[in-house]
Amino acid sequence: MNAQRIPRSWRMLALGTGGQTAGTTALYGLPYLLPALQEELGLSLAGAGLLVSCPVFGILLGLIGWGAVADRYGERLALTAGLLAAAGALAGAAAVRGAVPLGALLVLAGAAGCSVNSASGRLVIGWFPPARRGIAMGVRQASQPLGTALAAAVFPPLAHLAGLAGAFGFCAALCGAAGAAIALRAVDPPRPAKREGTRTPAPYRGGYLWRIHAAAGLLCVPQFVVTGFSLLFLTQARGWSVGAAAGVLAVANLAGAGVRLFAGWWSDRSGSRIAPMRALAAATVVDLGLLAAGTAWDSPAAPVALLLACGLTVSTNGLHNTAVAEYAGPDWAGRVLGVHGMAQHAAVVLVPPLAGALIAGHGYVAAFALAAAFPALAVALLPAADRGARWPGPEAVPDPAPGAGTRAGAGPPIVES
């Protein structure tokens, strides 16, 4: 074991996690600005929900392209360019007035910032061996609940003090700092040597990847329902103050980060990504059913189930991202992660406005009960078992010959214990 080389993998994990956290806060934390969007722009709940969905429209436009950039030119370039461009769009969002120009800039921010969805996962997978990828991707995927926790804690008071301009300015600064750190410190992972002239076939023969793509999309629907409307549920339906609700939800999202770490550790110990994913999806169905029932009966159990849902609905993200990247291999992982993210965002792009309309017309019980149906379908759709991974660990990458160069931005092979 080369002890001097091991810390590089953890530094890359920290950079990838930081970039994903910044992107999550800016692109997925906007539901915590729903009250400010309604008040400052005079929007209905459905209209504000549509504005919150604008970054998701942008993400749909950019995911596969950024994956191709990462596959071809490296993760550092993709992450740096995407985060800095997103920072520029968000700075523009802080300066404009009116829903239409704000929505356009949020679409641009989503199209640029989604580089973290394709490239940061690829960066992490490439620097860790299979036996540690689950926990490593759990750490990286913990950035999503960390980002939403940061948004829950910062956006409501910041919007109260400085308006929407202050919140979007904060997001621009966060993405700019993450992009600069990655530009200065990130190193692309080594890739297994290939014989000249050979091409790795596309990994889409058979239905394995398609089934995971579809199941992941279904699992994201309740995540967006819970994240998008938990603040409004606690304040409007349960009478909590905005400060108390934001603080409790921030803690619940931090707990969600812990659940992702546990899921990654579980998958490494069990040697499977699919089995833990199926179990966690089934637990999500049960919890959402309890949430709907508790809401219908005005039970104190409803807020408890809601806070549990903040963790359970995000628990499987690291597992399915690891599964598809491992199966795709280093030559296709960026594009496959792009397709994977596109499937998820296509499933949820209209969830905020449609859920807002459903809640406005039929109440929270209908929304929570319908949300429970999606992870139930995912359980049925998941493959029966894992398929063999095409991506060997970094310890399988041979040392370069004396005097041989490496691909631009790539570091030497590492050895993990």
PDB file of N, CA and C in Angstrom, residues 31-91:
ATOM      1  N   PRO A  31     -37.171  25.363  -3.642  1.00  0.00           N
ATOM      2  CA  PRO A  31     -38.467  25.259  -2.962  1.00  0.00           C
ATOM      3  C   PRO A  31     -38.528  26.025  -1.642  1.00  0.00           C
ATOM      4  N   TYR A  32     -37.387  26.217  -0.993  1.00  0.00           N
ATOM      5  CA  TYR A  32     -37.394  26.966   0.261  1.00  0.00           C
ATOM      6  C   TYR A  32     -37.540  28.472   0.028  1.00  0.00           C
ATOM      7  N   LEU A  33     -37.578  28.874  -1.237  1.00  0.00           N
ATOM      8  CA  LEU A  33     -37.885  30.259  -1.591  1.00  0.00           C
ATOM      9  C   LEU A  33     -39.324  30.427  -2.073  1.00  0.00           C
ATOM     10  N   LEU A  34     -40.126  29.367  -1.994  1.00  0.00           N
ATOM     11  CA  LEU A  34     -41.511  29.461  -2.481  1.00  0.00           C
ATOM     12  C   LEU A  34     -42.288  30.609  -1.832  1.00  0.00           C
ATOM     13  N   PRO A  35     -42.255  30.771  -0.512  1.00  0.00           N
ATOM     14  CA  PRO A  35     -42.992  31.912   0.051  1.00  0.00           C
ATOM     15  C   PRO A  35     -42.481  33.250  -0.467  1.00  0.00           C
ATOM     16  N   ALA A  36     -41.164  33.398  -0.616  1.00  0.00           N
ATOM     17  CA  ALA A  36     -40.610  34.653  -1.114  1.00  0.00           C
ATOM     18  C   ALA A  36     -40.977  34.882  -2.573  1.00  0.00           C
ATOM     19  N   LEU A  37     -40.985  33.815  -3.371  1.00  0.00           N
ATOM     20  CA  LEU A  37     -41.372  33.949  -4.781  1.00  0.00           C
ATOM     21  C   LEU A  37     -42.831  34.383  -4.895  1.00  0.00           C
ATOM     22  N   GLN A  38     -43.701  33.813  -4.071  1.00  0.00           N
ATOM     23  CA  GLN A  38     -45.104  34.202  -4.099  1.00  0.00           C
ATOM     24  C   GLN A  38     -45.288  35.656  -3.675  1.00  0.00           C
ATOM     25  N   GLU A  39     -44.594  36.054  -2.616  1.00  0.00           N
ATOM     26  CA  GLU A  39     -44.774  37.402  -2.084  1.00  0.00           C
ATOM     27  C   GLU A  39     -44.127  38.456  -2.979  1.00  0.00           C
ATOM     28  N   GLU A  40     -42.891  38.223  -3.405  1.00  0.00           N
ATOM     29  CA  GLU A  40     -42.137  39.247  -4.133  1.00  0.00           C
ATOM     30  C   GLU A  40     -42.581  39.391  -5.580  1.00  0.00           C
ATOM     31  N   LEU A  41     -42.980  38.261  -6.195  1.00  0.00           N
ATOM     32  CA  LEU A  41     -43.367  38.297  -7.606  1.00  0.00           C
ATOM     33  C   LEU A  41     -44.876  38.203  -7.797  1.00  0.00           C
ATOM     34  N   GLY A  42     -45.634  38.010  -6.727  1.00  0.00           N
ATOM     35  CA  GLY A  42     -47.083  37.928  -6.835  1.00  0.00           C
ATOM     36  C   GLY A  42     -47.571  36.695  -7.558  1.00  0.00           C
ATOM     37  N   LEU A  43     -46.918  35.551  -7.356  1.00  0.00           N
ATOM     38  CA  LEU A  43     -47.256  34.324  -8.071  1.00  0.00           C
ATOM     39  C   LEU A  43     -48.182  33.435  -7.243  1.00  0.00           C
ATOM     40  N   SER A  44     -48.976  32.619  -7.933  1.00  0.00           N
ATOM     41  CA  SER A  44     -49.728  31.564  -7.260  1.00  0.00           C
ATOM     42  C   SER A  44     -48.771  30.453  -6.862  1.00  0.00           C
ATOM     43  N   LEU A  45     -49.252  29.483  -6.067  1.00  0.00           N
ATOM     44  CA  LEU A  45     -48.407  28.364  -5.673  1.00  0.00           C
ATOM     45  C   LEU A  45     -47.965  27.568  -6.893  1.00  0.00           C
ATOM     46  N   ALA A  46     -48.891  27.324  -7.839  1.00  0.00           N
ATOM     47  CA  ALA A  46     -48.524  26.593  -9.054  1.00  0.00           C
ATOM     48  C   ALA A  46     -47.520  27.393  -9.882  1.00  0.00           C
ATOM     49  N   GLY A  47     -47.704  28.719  -9.969  1.00  0.00           N
ATOM     50  CA  GLY A  47     -46.774  29.542 -10.732  1.00  0.00           C
ATOM     51  C   GLY A  47     -45.393  29.577 -10.105  1.00  0.00           C
ATOM     52  N   ALA A  48     -45.326  29.706  -8.784  1.00  0.00           N
ATOM     53  CA  ALA A  48     -44.041  29.668  -8.103  1.00  0.00           C
ATOM     54  C   ALA A  48     -43.390  28.298  -8.254  1.00  0.00           C
ATOM     55  N   GLY A  49     -44.208  27.229  -8.233  1.00  0.00           N
ATOM     56  CA  GLY A  49     -43.670  25.881  -8.449  1.00  0.00           C
ATOM     57  C   GLY A  49     -43.075  25.728  -9.827  1.00  0.00           C
ATOM     58  N   LEU A  50     -43.699  26.353 -10.829  1.00  0.00           N
ATOM     59  CA  LEU A  50     -43.148  26.296 -12.183  1.00  0.00           C
ATOM     60  C   LEU A  50     -41.799  27.001 -12.251  1.00  0.00           C
ATOM     61  N   LEU A  51     -41.664  28.116 -11.551  1.00  0.00           N
ATOM     62  CA  LEU A  51     -40.394  28.827 -11.524  1.00  0.00           C
ATOM     63  C   LEU A  51     -39.317  27.982 -10.834  1.00  0.00           C
ATOM     64  N   VAL A  52     -39.694  27.292  -9.773  1.00  0.00           N
ATOM     65  CA  VAL A  52     -38.767  26.400  -9.083  1.00  0.00           C
ATOM     66  C   VAL A  52     -38.303  25.272 -10.006  1.00  0.00           C
ATOM     67  N   SER A  53     -39.144  24.890 -10.969  1.00  0.00           N
ATOM     68  CA  SER A  53     -38.796  23.822 -11.907  1.00  0.00           C
ATOM     69  C   SER A  53     -37.872  24.286 -13.026  1.00  0.00           C
ATOM     70  N   CYS A  54     -37.683  25.591 -13.187  1.00  0.00           N
ATOM     71  CA  CYS A  54     -36.872  26.082 -14.314  1.00  0.00           C
ATOM     72  C   CYS A  54     -35.461  25.513 -14.330  1.00  0.00           C
ATOM     73  N   PRO A  55     -34.737  25.425 -13.189  1.00  0.00           N
ATOM     74  CA  PRO A  55     -33.418  24.789 -13.255  1.00  0.00           C
ATOM     75  C   PRO A  55     -33.474  23.346 -13.726  1.00  0.00           C
ATOM     76  N   VAL A  56     -34.567  22.641 -13.413  1.00  0.00           N
ATOM     77  CA  VAL A  56     -34.689  21.249 -13.840  1.00  0.00           C
ATOM     78  C   VAL A  56     -34.827  21.169 -15.356  1.00  0.00           C
ATOM     79  N   PHE A  57     -35.558  22.110 -15.971  1.00  0.00           N
ATOM     80  CA  PHE A  57     -35.615  22.156 -17.430  1.00  0.00           C
ATOM     81  C   PHE A  57     -34.206  22.323 -18.000  1.00  0.00           C
ATOM     82  N   GLY A  58     -33.421  23.218 -17.400  1.00  0.00           N
ATOM     83  CA  GLY A  58     -32.053  23.409 -17.855  1.00  0.00           C
ATOM     84  C   GLY A  58     -31.205  22.168 -17.678  1.00  0.00           C
ATOM     85  N   ILE A  59     -31.385  21.488 -16.571  1.00  0.00           N
ATOM     86  CA  ILE A  59     -30.630  20.261 -16.323  1.00  0.00           C
ATOM     87  C   ILE A  59     -30.911  19.231 -17.415  1.00  0.00           C
ATOM     88  N   LEU A  60     -32.157  19.114 -17.820  1.00  0.00           N
ATOM     89  CA  LEU A  60     -32.506  18.182 -18.894  1.00  0.00           C
ATOM     90  C   LEU A  60     -31.754  18.498 -20.185  1.00  0.00           C
ATOM     91  N   LEU A  61     -31.511  19.776 -20.438  1.00  0.00           N
ATOM     92  CA  LEU A  61     -30.820  20.183 -21.659  1.00  0.00           C
ATOM     93  C   LEU A  61     -29.329  19.885 -21.629  1.00  0.00           C
ATOM     94  N   GLY A  62     -28.737  19.872 -20.429  1.00  0.00           N
ATOM     95  CA  GLY A  62     -27.286  19.829 -20.357  1.00  0.00           C
ATOM     96  C   GLY A  62     -26.641  18.542 -19.906  1.00  0.00           C
ATOM     97  N   LEU A  63     -27.402  17.607 -19.327  1.00  0.00           N
ATOM     98  CA  LEU A  63     -26.786  16.462 -18.664  1.00  0.00           C
ATOM     99  C   LEU A  63     -25.935  15.599 -19.582  1.00  0.00           C
ATOM    100  N   ILE A  64     -26.493  15.163 -20.708  1.00  0.00           N
ATOM    101  CA  ILE A  64     -25.750  14.250 -21.574  1.00  0.00           C
ATOM    102  C   ILE A  64     -24.544  14.955 -22.179  1.00  0.00           C
ATOM    103  N   GLY A  65     -24.690  16.231 -22.543  1.00  0.00           N
ATOM    104  CA  GLY A  65     -23.571  16.972 -23.091  1.00  0.00           C
ATOM    105  C   GLY A  65     -22.412  17.079 -22.122  1.00  0.00           C
ATOM    106  N   TRP A  66     -22.696  17.382 -20.848  1.00  0.00           N
ATOM    107  CA  TRP A  66     -21.620  17.449 -19.864  1.00  0.00           C
ATOM    108  C   TRP A  66     -21.003  16.079 -19.615  1.00  0.00           C
ATOM    109  N   GLY A  67     -21.815  15.026 -19.686  1.00  0.00           N
ATOM    110  CA  GLY A  67     -21.253  13.682 -19.554  1.00  0.00           C
ATOM    111  C   GLY A  67     -20.275  13.375 -20.671  1.00  0.00           C
ATOM    112  N   ALA A  68     -20.614  13.775 -21.908  1.00  0.00           N
ATOM    113  CA  ALA A  68     -19.705  13.566 -23.029  1.00  0.00           C
ATOM    114  C   ALA A  68     -18.424  14.378 -22.854  1.00  0.00           C
ATOM    115  N   VAL A  69     -18.543  15.608 -22.339  1.00  0.00           N
ATOM    116  CA  VAL A  69     -17.357  16.425 -22.075  1.00  0.00           C
ATOM    117  C   VAL A  69     -16.452  15.735 -21.052  1.00  0.00           C
ATOM    118  N   ALA A  70     -17.045  15.203 -19.990  1.00  0.00           N
ATOM    119  CA  ALA A  70     -16.247  14.527 -18.966  1.00  0.00           C
ATOM    120  C   ALA A  70     -15.575  13.276 -19.521  1.00  0.00           C
ATOM    121  N   ASP A  71     -16.281  12.489 -20.333  1.00  0.00           N
ATOM    122  CA  ASP A  71     -15.692  11.293 -20.926  1.00  0.00           C
ATOM    123  C   ASP A  71     -14.528  11.642 -21.848  1.00  0.00           C
ATOM    124  N   ARG A  72     -14.678  12.728 -22.597  1.00  0.00           N
ATOM    125  CA  ARG A  72     -13.689  13.068 -23.613  1.00  0.00           C
ATOM    126  C   ARG A  72     -12.533  13.913 -23.077  1.00  0.00           C
ATOM    127  N   TYR A  73     -12.859  14.921 -22.284  1.00  0.00           N
ATOM    128  CA  TYR A  73     -11.847  15.906 -21.885  1.00  0.00           C
ATOM    129  C   TYR A  73     -11.504  15.879 -20.400  1.00  0.00           C
ATOM    130  N   GLY A  74     -12.235  15.135 -19.607  1.00  0.00           N
ATOM    131  CA  GLY A  74     -11.906  15.026 -18.199  1.00  0.00           C
ATOM    132  C   GLY A  74     -12.898  15.720 -17.291  1.00  0.00           C
ATOM    133  N   GLU A  75     -12.902  15.267 -16.054  1.00  0.00           N
ATOM    134  CA  GLU A  75     -13.872  15.743 -15.072  1.00  0.00           C
ATOM    135  C   GLU A  75     -13.585  17.174 -14.623  1.00  0.00           C
ATOM    136  N   ARG A  76     -12.293  17.505 -14.472  1.00  0.00           N
ATOM    137  CA  ARG A  76     -11.953  18.838 -13.969  1.00  0.00           C
ATOM    138  C   ARG A  76     -12.470  19.931 -14.890  1.00  0.00           C
ATOM    139  N   LEU A  77     -12.292  19.779 -16.192  1.00  0.00           N
ATOM    140  CA  LEU A  77     -12.761  20.782 -17.141  1.00  0.00           C
ATOM    141  C   LEU A  77     -14.276  20.916 -17.072  1.00  0.00           C
ATOM    142  N   ALA A  78     -14.987  19.783 -17.061  1.00  0.00           N
ATOM    143  CA  ALA A  78     -16.444  19.822 -17.051  1.00  0.00           C
ATOM    144  C   ALA A  78     -16.963  20.496 -15.782  1.00  0.00           C
ATOM    145  N   LEU A  79     -16.402  20.129 -14.636  1.00  0.00           N
ATOM    146  CA  LEU A  79     -16.878  20.697 -13.373  1.00  0.00           C
ATOM    147  C   LEU A  79     -16.581  22.188 -13.277  1.00  0.00           C
ATOM    148  N   THR A  80     -15.372  22.578 -13.655  1.00  0.00           N
ATOM    149  CA  THR A  80     -14.990  23.990 -13.551  1.00  0.00           C
ATOM    150  C   THR A  80     -15.849  24.857 -14.463  1.00  0.00           C
ATOM    151  N   ALA A  81     -15.952  24.472 -15.729  1.00  0.00           N
ATOM    152  CA  ALA A  81     -16.710  25.278 -16.686  1.00  0.00           C
ATOM    153  C   ALA A  81     -18.176  25.364 -16.287  1.00  0.00           C
ATOM    154  N   GLY A  82     -18.761  24.252 -15.869  1.00  0.00           N
ATOM    155  CA  GLY A  82     -20.177  24.257 -15.519  1.00  0.00           C
ATOM    156  C   GLY A  82     -20.482  25.105 -14.304  1.00  0.00           C
ATOM    157  N   LEU A  83     -19.685  24.956 -13.248  1.00  0.00           N
ATOM    158  CA  LEU A  83     -19.966  25.703 -12.019  1.00  0.00           C
ATOM    159  C   LEU A  83     -19.739  27.207 -12.199  1.00  0.00           C
ATOM    160  N   LEU A  84     -18.694  27.586 -12.931  1.00  0.00           N
ATOM    161  CA  LEU A  84     -18.453  29.015 -13.137  1.00  0.00           C
ATOM    162  C   LEU A  84     -19.527  29.637 -14.028  1.00  0.00           C
ATOM    163  N   ALA A  85     -19.986  28.902 -15.037  1.00  0.00           N
ATOM    164  CA  ALA A  85     -21.071  29.419 -15.872  1.00  0.00           C
ATOM    165  C   ALA A  85     -22.367  29.538 -15.067  1.00  0.00           C
ATOM    166  N   ALA A  86     -22.626  28.564 -14.200  1.00  0.00           N
ATOM    167  CA  ALA A  86     -23.815  28.640 -13.343  1.00  0.00           C
ATOM    168  C   ALA A  86     -23.732  29.839 -12.408  1.00  0.00           C
ATOM    169  N   ALA A  87     -22.532  30.120 -11.890  1.00  0.00           N
ATOM    170  CA  ALA A  87     -22.359  31.281 -11.017  1.00  0.00           C
ATOM    171  C   ALA A  87     -22.720  32.565 -11.754  1.00  0.00           C
ATOM    172  N   GLY A  88     -22.322  32.659 -13.023  1.00  0.00           N
ATOM    173  CA  GLY A  88     -22.667  33.843 -13.810  1.00  0.00           C
ATOM    174  C   GLY A  88     -24.161  33.984 -14.015  1.00  0.00           C
ATOM    175  N   ALA A  89     -24.840  32.868 -14.328  1.00  0.00           N
ATOM    176  CA  ALA A  89     -26.289  32.917 -14.530  1.00  0.00           C
ATOM    177  C   ALA A  89     -27.016  33.286 -13.240  1.00  0.00           C
ATOM    178  N   LEU A  90     -26.552  32.766 -12.123  1.00  0.00           N
ATOM    179  CA  LEU A  90     -27.198  33.069 -10.839  1.00  0.00           C
ATOM    180  C   LEU A  90     -26.941  34.515 -10.415  1.00  0.00           C
ATOM    181  N   ALA A  91     -25.776  35.041 -10.742  1.00  0.00           N
ATOM    182  CA  ALA A  91     -25.536  36.459 -10.476  1.00  0.00           C
ATOM    183  C   ALA A  91     -26.501  37.318 -11.287  1.00  0.00           C
TER     184      ALA A  91
END
